[in-house]
Amino acid sequence: MTAQMTAPPETPAKPRRELVASVLQRQGAAIALVVVVAVAWLAFPRFGSPDNLRDLALQSSFLAVIALGMTFVIITGGIDLSVGSLYALGGVLAAYGSQWGFLAALLLPLLVCGAIGLVNGLLVARTGMAPFIVTLASLLFARGLLLAITDEGSTTYQIAPGSAFLELGRGTVFGFGYPVFIAAALCLLGGLVLRRTRFGQSVFATGGAEQSALLMGVPVARTKIAVYTLSGVLSGFAGALTASYLQSGVTVIGVGTELDAISVVVIGGTLLTGGAGTVLGTVMGVGLRNVIQNIINQIGTLDSNYQSVVSGAFLLVVVVLQRSLVRRR
Amino acid sequence: MDPVLEVVDATKEFGGVRALDGVSFALRPGEVHALVGENGAGKSTLIKVLTGVHRPDSGQLRHRGEPVVFTRPAQAQQAGISTIYQEVNLIPLMSVAGNLFLGREPRNRWGLVDRARMNEMAERVLAGYGIREDVRRPLGTLAVGAQQMVALARAVATDAHVVIMDEPTSSLEPREVETLFGVIEELHRRDIAIVYVSHRMDELYRICDRVTVLRDGKHVHTGPLAELPRIELVSMMLGREVGDIRAHGTTGFGEDHHAGREPVLRAEHLASGQRLRDVSLTVRPGEVVGLAGLLGSGRSETARAIVGALPLDSGTVLLGGKSLPRGDVAAAVRSGVALLAEDRKAEGIVPNLSVRENIVLAALPRLSRFGVVSRARQDRVVETFMRRLRIKASSPDQKVAELSGGNQQKVLLARWLCTEPKVLLLDEPTRGIDVGAKAEVQALVDELAKEGLAVLLISSEMEELVDGADRLVVLKDGAVVDELVGEQVTEGNVLAAIASGGERR
């Protein structure tokens, strides 16, 4: 009992190992991205070429939009498996809607995918069902809907040449496609919402400790509904961008995209258990994934499937780090 | 003075069990009102009714004289009723400042959260509570006491005129308790009413103006605290008559039948945080030692510490003279310690398995050879125990879930007995089982002790302890305050020991 009477206890210095683990977990993607880019720049002369960089940025922008929504969902402690299907569905709906003009092409996917996301959110928030099951159901539902409206994929809706909608995906500024700027703007906005609004604080609180959040008066149910709706809308929008870029609603895309999105979010330092994460980390995760893919393409002799091998290994490392951090808390 | 918050004749049932039975409670502005009662008295339910977590089945909630209905905790908070819970209910990964201001963050003119101002305000507020940490750190990196202070600051910083504190000191260091009391005095001056739930007598008498006692979901007493002798308060909580407690005294020398034998179990200076401060006890073969004390005095913690399920700061447990490795339940069980836990649903019974399977679960390693379980040996063991413990089941293959509470308890007892323990720790062995079965379990415990088993018995029922135990160790606030032997084991002596707390040592 005498120990308590001595000087006020200092906060114990964080053990170095813990500090390293915590930095690796939060900034690992950024560090790895810098390393990988440096290596690629030196090893492959074509990597740094403007064409390659533009292509890299464009390819990253679609996944970034989907992963942005996923970041919000995962921070609330949830998961959204429907984004790949909604991405493909959004593309088809955009191409289909483009016959009635720009607005229809844009709004049709946003509304339909947003509505499916809203249903996801309502089911998760109001019935307490597991997000995994709810969104697995809408993955199947959206993929089925897509196959139904395209006669099992045999009908591909084309976007008429000269349609204003094509500009959205194909227009460029300084050689960079519009989708790059759109994705960047959305991520900036998303980061601001997450960090600097009461809604963002509710997202963190919901995922951090749901029961406590409820007792602290956080609108937990509304927050969950909002993030799943947001995820649906953003997936549909990514689909619309892709359709505009490809000039048609391609039905075979988006298979497994939900797993890509989840992995880049987690690689970017967002805790899979919820309560912590950043949009910037997610952007780094997307960049890392696509740069590795790009390098493998540059090597040429390597099977492109090695991209998944590398991503998988990296994801495993990140998740192990997260686990050790969460347990310590 | 009109009450600021009032419950009138509230009743609340959970699955046929009356948690609150016509309870009325009135809180005056600016008073510190103690709410006390033992396990199952209805304190938590009453708090949850006051804070909008539960709605009473019947009865009325009045806020500043007006009838109100709170459907969500947020509504009660908006009305100015804040709560801090025993377990810190904040967001560990969020920053300290973020937790403090969650839901009412200061915003700049674009509607964005103004982090700089929020951190600055948080620093200023928390300094008043003796917290000088970096407010940008995640809350979870703070010590538990500091987290509790943040919770308190949060509760008070909202425009609260009622603050409900549910065992706020259970995780605080003595220094932090002083800070808390300072804050309570300050609130008192600001005319904020406080409901204070605690089991620590010293705290109650130091800071509370009035007290309300609940027992078994019913209202027992409300009145000024200072005029109420401690022993009367304790006896009201436990539901025993004070009678001639003082006359009993402890002059008579108790006889101790077992004094000659070497203790098989010896626990020395067990300590774990604030919940267990200093507990030493011995149990000899053939002896039933009772652990008495109020809720929160460290009874269950002592049992858990002995089997290694509670992390210890210091202390040793010796079994037959050899010390058990700390924190290793498997080793304790192997050496012959068996704990029948308080919550048999959560920590023992596997409801969908048969009586046979439940009984042999712990003994499986001994009944099997090369991983193959001998059915014949199983049957022998199960049959023996079913007969000996008089377990009433249609057959050994009946599901345990279909048995009565008393028979479930016997199945659990059988499970531990077939591991052939030397020491049996029983935590509330008769809770939730009917009167007949209770007597049978109590008789069984006696029998087992006569056969040479050392038994440590924990019970909230005074009668069970006094009748069943050869020796009683009385705990208070996580430390032994008295030990009663032989004829000293009377209800009066136990009450007196709890109420006086250590003075008689």
XYZ file of N, CA, C and O in Angstrom, chain B residues 14-169:
624
model
N -38.641 -9.329 -15.377
C -37.880 -9.931 -16.468
C -38.176 -11.421 -16.463
O -37.777 -12.120 -15.537
N -38.897 -11.865 -17.468
C -39.193 -13.285 -17.581
C -39.794 -13.870 -16.321
O -39.373 -14.911 -15.841
N -40.780 -13.166 -15.759
C -41.468 -13.708 -14.594
C -40.792 -13.390 -13.275
O -41.359 -13.591 -12.212
N -39.580 -12.866 -13.318
C -38.884 -12.506 -12.077
C -39.076 -11.019 -11.829
O -38.824 -10.203 -12.710
N -39.550 -10.681 -10.624
C -39.756 -9.272 -10.307
C -38.460 -8.630 -9.882
O -37.968 -8.871 -8.778
N -37.892 -7.808 -10.744
C -36.659 -7.118 -10.386
C -36.980 -5.895 -9.528
O -36.215 -5.524 -8.646
N -38.125 -5.279 -9.813
C -38.598 -4.154 -9.007
C -40.048 -4.428 -8.648
O -40.845 -4.800 -9.505
N -40.374 -4.258 -7.388
C -41.720 -4.598 -6.942
C -42.308 -3.406 -6.190
O -42.134 -3.273 -4.983
N -42.965 -2.528 -6.924
C -43.613 -1.375 -6.297
C -42.656 -0.445 -5.575
O -42.913 -0.021 -4.457
N -41.551 -0.132 -6.215
C -40.534 0.698 -5.570
C -40.791 2.179 -5.838
O -41.083 2.562 -6.968
N -40.698 2.980 -4.795
C -40.758 4.430 -4.959
C -39.444 5.018 -4.484
O -38.855 4.533 -3.518
N -39.012 6.048 -5.186
C -37.720 6.632 -4.889
C -37.766 8.093 -5.281
O -38.207 8.430 -6.371
N -37.381 8.973 -4.364
C -37.423 10.403 -4.680
C -36.073 11.041 -4.401
O -35.482 10.824 -3.347
N -35.623 11.811 -5.365
C -34.322 12.464 -5.253
C -34.536 13.962 -5.141
O -35.160 14.578 -6.002
N -34.025 14.551 -4.047
C -34.199 16.000 -3.860
C -33.065 16.756 -4.536
O -31.945 16.240 -4.628
N -33.331 17.993 -4.945
C -32.267 18.774 -5.588
C -31.091 18.940 -4.643
O -31.278 19.220 -3.455
N -29.895 18.741 -5.167
C -28.696 19.032 -4.399
C -28.305 18.018 -3.348
O -27.328 18.207 -2.642
N -29.042 16.931 -3.217
C -28.660 15.957 -2.188
C -27.792 14.866 -2.786
O -27.803 14.622 -3.994
N -27.003 14.227 -1.906
C -26.282 13.026 -2.315
C -27.005 11.859 -1.682
O -27.038 11.718 -0.462
N -27.624 11.050 -2.516
C -28.534 10.025 -2.037
C -27.920 8.652 -2.269
O -27.689 8.259 -3.409
N -27.637 7.934 -1.197
C -27.052 6.600 -1.332
C -28.133 5.596 -1.681
O -29.241 5.638 -1.148
N -27.795 4.705 -2.599
C -28.713 3.630 -2.971
C -27.982 2.327 -2.688
O -26.955 2.047 -3.297
N -28.480 1.560 -1.730
C -27.749 0.352 -1.345
C -28.664 -0.868 -1.348
O -29.886 -0.758 -1.287
N -28.036 -2.019 -1.436
C -28.756 -3.281 -1.419
C -27.837 -4.384 -1.897
O -26.836 -4.109 -2.549
N -28.168 -5.611 -1.547
C -27.332 -6.730 -1.951
C -27.664 -7.146 -3.380
O -28.518 -6.556 -4.048
N -27.013 -8.211 -3.819
C -27.261 -8.763 -5.139
C -28.754 -9.030 -5.353
O -29.402 -9.589 -4.502
N -29.280 -8.594 -6.495
C -30.673 -8.883 -6.791
C -31.638 -7.991 -6.051
O -32.837 -8.220 -6.054
N -31.125 -6.945 -5.408
C -32.008 -6.058 -4.655
C -32.818 -5.167 -5.596
O -33.887 -4.700 -5.244
N -32.281 -4.941 -6.803
C -32.999 -4.118 -7.762
C -32.366 -2.769 -8.023
O -32.941 -1.923 -8.699
N -31.139 -2.575 -7.507
C -30.465 -1.283 -7.707
C -30.242 -0.984 -9.183
O -30.586 0.091 -9.676
N -29.653 -1.952 -9.896
C -29.326 -1.684 -11.302
C -30.584 -1.452 -12.107
O -30.618 -0.592 -12.988
N -31.632 -2.229 -11.805
C -32.874 -2.035 -12.546
C -33.438 -0.642 -12.281
O -33.880 0.038 -13.205
N -33.383 -0.215 -11.028
C -33.890 1.114 -10.695
C -33.093 2.187 -11.446
O -33.668 3.112 -12.020
N -31.783 2.025 -11.488
C -30.949 2.992 -12.208
C -31.323 3.007 -13.690
O -31.453 4.068 -14.305
N -31.529 1.818 -14.234
C -31.847 1.756 -15.660
C -33.217 2.351 -15.960
O -33.442 2.866 -17.046
N -34.125 2.278 -14.995
C -35.417 2.932 -15.171
C -35.239 4.457 -15.136
O -35.808 5.187 -15.942
N -34.380 4.924 -14.229
C -34.151 6.367 -14.099
C -33.472 6.943 -15.341
O -33.626 8.119 -15.657
N -32.683 6.118 -16.036
C -31.873 6.646 -17.139
C -32.398 6.269 -18.512
O -31.724 6.478 -19.513
N -33.596 5.682 -18.571
C -34.202 5.450 -19.880
C -33.750 4.186 -20.577
O -34.094 3.956 -21.729
N -32.959 3.350 -19.894
C -32.574 2.084 -20.514
C -33.747 1.111 -20.469
O -34.036 0.416 -21.441
N -34.430 1.056 -19.321
C -35.642 0.239 -19.196
C -36.847 1.147 -18.969
O -36.715 2.219 -18.392
N -38.027 0.657 -19.403
C -39.250 1.341 -19.021
C -39.983 0.460 -18.024
O -40.091 -0.744 -18.242
N -40.473 1.018 -16.924
C -41.159 0.165 -15.940
C -42.454 -0.410 -16.516
O -43.098 0.225 -17.350
N -42.806 -1.632 -16.071
C -44.056 -2.239 -16.530
C -45.235 -1.439 -15.997
O -46.233 -1.253 -16.670
N -45.121 -0.997 -14.748
C -46.153 -0.119 -14.197
C -45.466 0.875 -13.279
O -44.321 0.666 -12.879
N -46.188 1.934 -12.943
C -45.583 2.980 -12.125
C -45.163 4.145 -12.987
O -45.234 4.092 -14.210
N -44.720 5.197 -12.311
C -44.493 6.442 -13.023
C -43.120 7.018 -12.736
O -42.575 6.836 -11.651
N -42.576 7.674 -13.751
C -41.325 8.383 -13.589
C -41.653 9.874 -13.678
O -42.344 10.294 -14.598
N -41.207 10.647 -12.680
C -41.486 12.087 -12.717
C -40.196 12.863 -12.676
O -39.317 12.596 -11.855
N -40.106 13.829 -13.571
C -38.926 14.662 -13.660
C -39.358 16.088 -13.398
O -40.192 16.622 -14.122
N -38.831 16.700 -12.344
C -39.238 18.043 -11.911
C -40.760 18.152 -11.777
O -41.379 19.094 -12.244
N -41.328 17.094 -11.216
C -42.759 17.107 -10.952
C -43.636 16.685 -12.113
O -44.809 16.388 -11.934
N -43.076 16.665 -13.336
C -43.881 16.302 -14.509
C -43.678 14.829 -14.841
O -42.540 14.359 -14.837
N -44.732 14.090 -15.169
C -44.552 12.706 -15.612
C -43.775 12.678 -16.933
O -44.063 13.475 -17.825
N -42.777 11.800 -17.034
C -42.012 11.687 -18.275
C -41.866 10.219 -18.644
O -41.993 9.328 -17.804
N -41.610 9.979 -19.921
C -41.276 8.643 -20.393
C -39.986 8.758 -21.196
O -39.933 9.483 -22.191
N -38.951 8.097 -20.728
C -37.705 8.057 -21.491
C -37.654 6.741 -22.255
O -37.719 5.673 -21.663
N -37.526 6.821 -23.573
C -37.455 5.577 -24.335
C -36.013 5.208 -24.674
O -35.729 4.086 -25.015
N -35.123 6.192 -24.613
C -33.719 5.926 -24.939
C -32.837 6.635 -23.921
O -33.227 7.665 -23.369
N -31.613 6.120 -23.716
C -30.701 6.811 -22.805
C -30.457 8.262 -23.218
O -30.316 9.140 -22.374
N -30.435 8.500 -24.546
C -30.159 9.849 -25.027
C -31.205 10.837 -24.526
O -30.890 11.989 -24.229
N -32.466 10.380 -24.396
C -33.527 11.287 -23.942
C -33.303 11.716 -22.492
O -33.481 12.882 -22.154
N -32.928 10.741 -21.654
C -32.664 11.070 -20.256
C -31.496 12.045 -20.168
O -31.510 12.983 -19.372
N -30.487 11.827 -21.020
C -29.330 12.720 -21.013
C -29.728 14.135 -21.407
O -29.289 15.104 -20.809
N -30.578 14.235 -22.427
C -31.014 15.561 -22.852
C -31.798 16.260 -21.748
O -31.774 17.481 -21.633
N -32.493 15.454 -20.929
C -33.256 16.039 -19.832
C -32.361 16.419 -18.656
O -32.832 16.939 -17.658
N -31.055 16.117 -18.770
C -30.130 16.526 -17.723
C -29.839 15.444 -16.692
O -29.434 15.730 -15.575
N -30.058 14.173 -17.075
C -29.767 13.073 -16.159
C -28.585 12.289 -16.728
O -28.706 11.637 -17.761
N -27.445 12.404 -16.083
C -26.242 11.746 -16.570
C -25.897 10.562 -15.685
O -26.202 10.553 -14.500
N -25.229 9.587 -16.264
C -24.888 8.384 -15.518
C -23.431 8.025 -15.744
O -22.957 8.119 -16.872
N -22.738 7.637 -14.691
C -21.462 6.967 -14.921
C -21.556 5.572 -14.338
O -22.080 5.363 -13.253
N -21.079 4.636 -15.122
C -21.259 3.234 -14.780
C -19.997 2.685 -14.157
O -18.910 3.232 -14.300
N -20.193 1.548 -13.493
C -19.082 0.866 -12.833
C -17.994 0.510 -13.846
O -16.823 0.761 -13.636
N -18.428 -0.102 -14.947
C -17.496 -0.354 -16.030
C -17.470 0.913 -16.867
O -18.511 1.475 -17.168
N -16.287 1.370 -17.223
C -16.187 2.605 -17.988
C -16.876 2.408 -19.337
O -16.532 1.515 -20.089
N -17.892 3.229 -19.601
C -18.607 3.111 -20.859
C -18.216 4.234 -21.798
O -18.964 5.161 -22.044
N -17.003 4.150 -22.295
C -16.519 5.136 -23.248
C -15.903 4.372 -24.429
O -15.929 3.154 -24.454
N -15.340 5.107 -25.391
C -14.801 4.476 -26.591
C -13.276 4.427 -26.474
O -12.625 5.463 -26.614
N -12.709 3.250 -26.235
C -11.266 3.163 -25.933
C -10.360 3.662 -27.062
O -9.307 4.238 -26.782
N -10.762 3.460 -28.315
C -9.879 3.830 -29.421
C -9.964 5.314 -29.765
O -9.137 5.849 -30.482
N -11.002 5.985 -29.268
C -11.190 7.398 -29.598
C -10.339 8.253 -28.648
O -10.029 7.826 -27.529
N -9.978 9.436 -29.089
C -9.133 10.278 -28.247
C -9.881 10.687 -26.978
O -11.110 10.650 -26.925
N -9.119 11.070 -25.967
C -9.712 11.492 -24.702
C -10.675 12.659 -24.935
O -11.820 12.647 -24.477
N -10.204 13.639 -25.707
C -11.044 14.802 -25.986
C -12.289 14.400 -26.766
O -13.389 14.889 -26.498
N -12.100 13.508 -27.736
C -13.225 13.039 -28.550
C -14.292 12.391 -27.686
O -15.486 12.612 -27.880
N -13.867 11.590 -26.707
C -14.806 10.961 -25.796
C -15.545 11.985 -24.960
O -16.750 11.887 -24.766
N -14.794 12.956 -24.473
C -15.373 13.960 -23.591
C -16.471 14.750 -24.303
O -17.494 15.084 -23.726
N -16.248 15.019 -25.597
C -17.182 15.900 -26.309
C -18.049 15.178 -27.336
O -18.730 15.831 -28.118
N -17.993 13.836 -27.351
C -18.756 13.093 -28.361
C -20.220 13.532 -28.363
O -20.897 13.497 -27.346
N -20.700 13.948 -29.534
C -22.090 14.345 -29.668
C -22.322 15.825 -29.438
O -23.394 16.341 -29.743
N -21.335 16.533 -28.878
C -21.489 17.994 -28.697
C -20.143 18.669 -28.922
O -19.730 19.560 -28.170
N -19.472 18.226 -29.989
C -18.166 18.779 -30.322
C -18.298 20.247 -30.697
O -19.266 20.640 -31.354
N -17.321 21.073 -30.277
C -17.346 22.474 -30.720
C -17.107 22.538 -32.231
O -16.283 21.791 -32.748
N -17.858 23.400 -32.917
C -17.726 23.443 -34.375
C -17.382 24.849 -34.841
O -17.757 25.823 -34.200
N -16.666 24.894 -35.955
C -16.328 26.202 -36.509
C -17.465 26.691 -37.409
O -18.514 26.051 -37.509
N -17.226 27.810 -38.102
C -18.375 28.398 -38.808
C -18.783 27.607 -40.044
O -19.820 27.828 -40.627
N -17.954 26.618 -40.462
C -18.390 25.768 -41.574
C -19.043 24.478 -41.081
O -19.270 23.550 -41.842
N -19.276 24.405 -39.803
C -19.928 23.211 -39.264
C -18.983 22.060 -39.035
O -19.421 20.947 -38.741
N -17.675 22.320 -39.202
C -16.714 21.236 -38.987
C -16.257 21.230 -37.529
O -16.224 22.268 -36.867
N -15.915 20.050 -37.064
C -15.430 19.926 -35.687
C -14.133 20.712 -35.538
O -13.194 20.526 -36.310
N -14.099 21.580 -34.551
C -12.911 22.397 -34.312
C -12.005 21.669 -33.322
O -12.152 21.795 -32.115
N -11.077 20.871 -33.878
C -10.271 19.997 -33.015
C -9.381 20.769 -32.058
O -9.255 20.403 -30.897
N -8.794 21.835 -32.567
C -7.879 22.602 -31.716
C -8.626 23.111 -30.484
O -8.170 22.973 -29.349
N -9.806 23.674 -30.727
C -10.574 24.226 -29.608
C -11.062 23.107 -28.688
O -11.068 23.232 -27.459
N -11.448 21.980 -29.313
C -11.939 20.856 -28.530
C -10.841 20.347 -27.587
O -11.087 20.113 -26.402
N -9.619 20.201 -28.121
C -8.519 19.713 -27.289
C -8.203 20.670 -26.156
O -7.961 20.271 -25.022
N -8.241 21.951 -26.506
C -7.935 22.968 -25.507
C -8.978 22.955 -24.378
O -8.648 22.976 -23.198
N -10.259 22.865 -24.794
C -11.332 22.822 -23.797
C -11.211 21.566 -22.942
O -11.398 21.598 -21.716
N -10.874 20.437 -23.602
C -10.767 19.173 -22.872
C -9.664 19.259 -21.828
O -9.831 18.819 -20.690
N -8.538 19.858 -22.224
C -7.422 19.985 -21.289
C -7.844 20.769 -20.056
O -7.552 20.397 -18.930
N -8.572 21.869 -20.316
C -8.979 22.725 -19.215
C -9.954 21.998 -18.293
O -9.817 22.018 -17.078
N -10.931 21.333 -18.895
C -11.934 20.626 -18.090
C -11.270 19.536 -17.257
O -11.497 19.425 -16.050
N -10.405 18.748 -17.892
C -9.829 17.591 -17.204
C -8.834 18.001 -16.124
O -8.656 17.290 -15.143
N -8.201 19.157 -16.320
C -7.275 19.628 -15.292
C -8.017 19.766 -13.967
O -7.471 19.497 -12.901
N -9.293 20.164 -14.031
C -10.112 20.290 -12.841
C -10.348 18.958 -12.141
O -10.788 18.908 -11.005
N -10.092 17.856 -12.841
C -10.279 16.532 -12.261
C -8.933 15.866 -11.983
O -8.850 14.667 -11.776
N -7.875 16.654 -12.046
C -6.558 16.108 -11.763
C -5.996 15.250 -12.878
O -5.088 14.464 -12.666
N -6.551 15.381 -14.088
C -6.043 14.592 -15.221
C -5.205 15.526 -16.093
O -5.728 16.486 -16.658
N -3.916 15.269 -16.169
C -3.044 16.087 -17.008
C -2.382 15.235 -18.066
O -1.181 15.181 -18.177
N -3.197 14.520 -18.824
C -2.664 13.681 -19.900
C -2.842 14.418 -21.222
O -3.570 15.402 -21.301
N -2.147 13.919 -22.235
C -2.354 14.434 -23.579
C -3.750 14.008 -24.040
O -4.033 12.818 -24.149
N -4.620 15.002 -24.265
C -6.016 14.667 -24.571
C -6.197 14.099 -25.982
O -7.282 13.662 -26.342
N -5.112 14.099 -26.771
C -5.230 13.524 -28.114
C -4.960 12.024 -28.109
O -5.184 11.341 -29.079
N -4.453 11.520 -26.982
C -4.198 10.078 -26.886
C -5.505 9.299 -26.894
O -6.531 9.787 -26.422
N -5.451 8.064 -27.400
C -6.656 7.232 -27.296
C -6.993 6.999 -25.823
O -6.095 6.783 -25.010
N -8.277 7.062 -25.514
C -8.713 6.919 -24.126
C -8.207 5.622 -23.497
O -7.854 5.577 -22.328
N -8.173 4.557 -24.319
C -7.801 3.243 -23.803
C -6.386 3.169 -23.268
O -6.040 2.231 -22.556
N -5.527 4.166 -23.594
C -4.160 4.124 -23.094
C -4.052 4.735 -21.696
O -2.993 4.691 -21.092
N -5.149 5.315 -21.203
C -5.129 5.875 -19.850
C -5.368 4.771 -18.819
O -5.955 3.744 -19.130
N -4.949 5.004 -17.586
C -5.256 4.077 -16.502
C -6.763 4.079 -16.263
O -7.448 5.045 -16.589
N -7.264 2.985 -15.704
C -8.718 2.849 -15.553
C -9.299 3.986 -14.714
O -10.351 4.525 -15.023
N -8.572 4.359 -13.667
C -9.059 5.441 -12.811
C -9.204 6.736 -13.582
O -10.204 7.440 -13.461
N -8.210 7.036 -14.423
C -8.259 8.254 -15.224
C -9.421 8.182 -16.217
O -10.112 9.178 -16.452
N -9.660 6.990 -16.761
C -10.798 6.838 -17.674
C -12.108 7.128 -16.950
O -12.999 7.775 -17.488
N -12.194 6.623 -15.708
C -13.403 6.857 -14.928
C -13.598 8.358 -14.688
O -14.716 8.864 -14.720
N -12.491 9.083 -14.495
C -12.555 10.530 -14.309
C -13.071 11.213 -15.578
O -13.835 12.176 -15.507
N -12.622 10.722 -16.722
C -13.106 11.290 -17.990
C -14.614 11.057 -18.102
O -15.374 11.943 -18.488
N -15.045 9.846 -17.725
C -16.477 9.544 -17.767
C -17.251 10.490 -16.851
O -18.314 10.989 -17.204
N -16.660 10.740 -15.681
C -17.301 11.645 -14.731
C -17.361 13.068 -15.299
O -18.409 13.714 -15.262
N -16.247 13.512 -15.865
C -16.204 14.855 -16.447
C -17.240 14.986 -17.556
O -17.924 15.993 -17.682
N -17.374 13.910 -18.350
C -18.345 13.923 -19.434
C -19.761 14.016 -18.881
O -20.589 14.784 -19.369
N -20.020 13.237 -17.840
C -21.367 13.209 -17.271
C -21.734 14.578 -16.707
O -22.861 15.028 -16.829
N -20.765 15.237 -16.084
C -21.054 16.496 -15.411
C -21.068 17.664 -16.393
O -21.815 18.619 -16.230
N -20.256 17.553 -17.440
C -20.123 18.682 -18.357
C -21.390 18.923 -19.166
O -21.675 20.037 -19.560
N -22.150 17.857 -19.423
C -23.453 18.107 -20.024
C -24.259 18.824 -18.959
O -23.961 18.717 -17.785
N -25.256 19.546 -19.348
C -25.971 20.344 -18.354
C -26.771 19.457 -17.420
O -27.995 19.520 -17.374
N -26.058 18.644 -16.685
C -26.750 17.691 -15.827
C -27.198 18.362 -14.540
O -26.487 19.175 -13.982
N -28.398 18.051 -14.076
C -28.755 18.439 -12.717
C -28.978 17.198 -11.865
O -29.282 17.292 -10.683
N -28.876 16.022 -12.517
C -28.874 14.768 -11.768
C -27.720 13.936 -12.290
O -27.571 13.777 -13.498
N -26.857 13.448 -11.403
C -25.790 12.554 -11.821
C -25.914 11.254 -11.035
O -25.999 11.274 -9.809
N -25.986 10.160 -11.769
C -26.114 8.852 -11.128
C -24.766 8.152 -11.212
O -24.189 8.036 -12.294
N -24.254 7.729 -10.068
C -22.941 7.087 -10.047
C -23.086 5.662 -9.539
O -23.436 5.440 -8.388
N -22.802 4.707 -10.424
C -22.942 3.299 -10.075
C -21.570 2.745 -9.702
O -20.749 2.501 -10.567
N -21.327 2.590 -8.429
C -20.043 2.117 -7.911
C -18.856 2.795 -8.583
O -18.023 2.143 -9.202
N -18.804 4.131 -8.481
C -17.765 4.853 -9.212
C -16.368 4.577 -8.667
O -15.394 4.745 -9.385
N -16.246 4.143 -7.417
C -14.912 4.022 -6.829
C -14.332 2.628 -6.948
O -13.210 2.389 -6.526
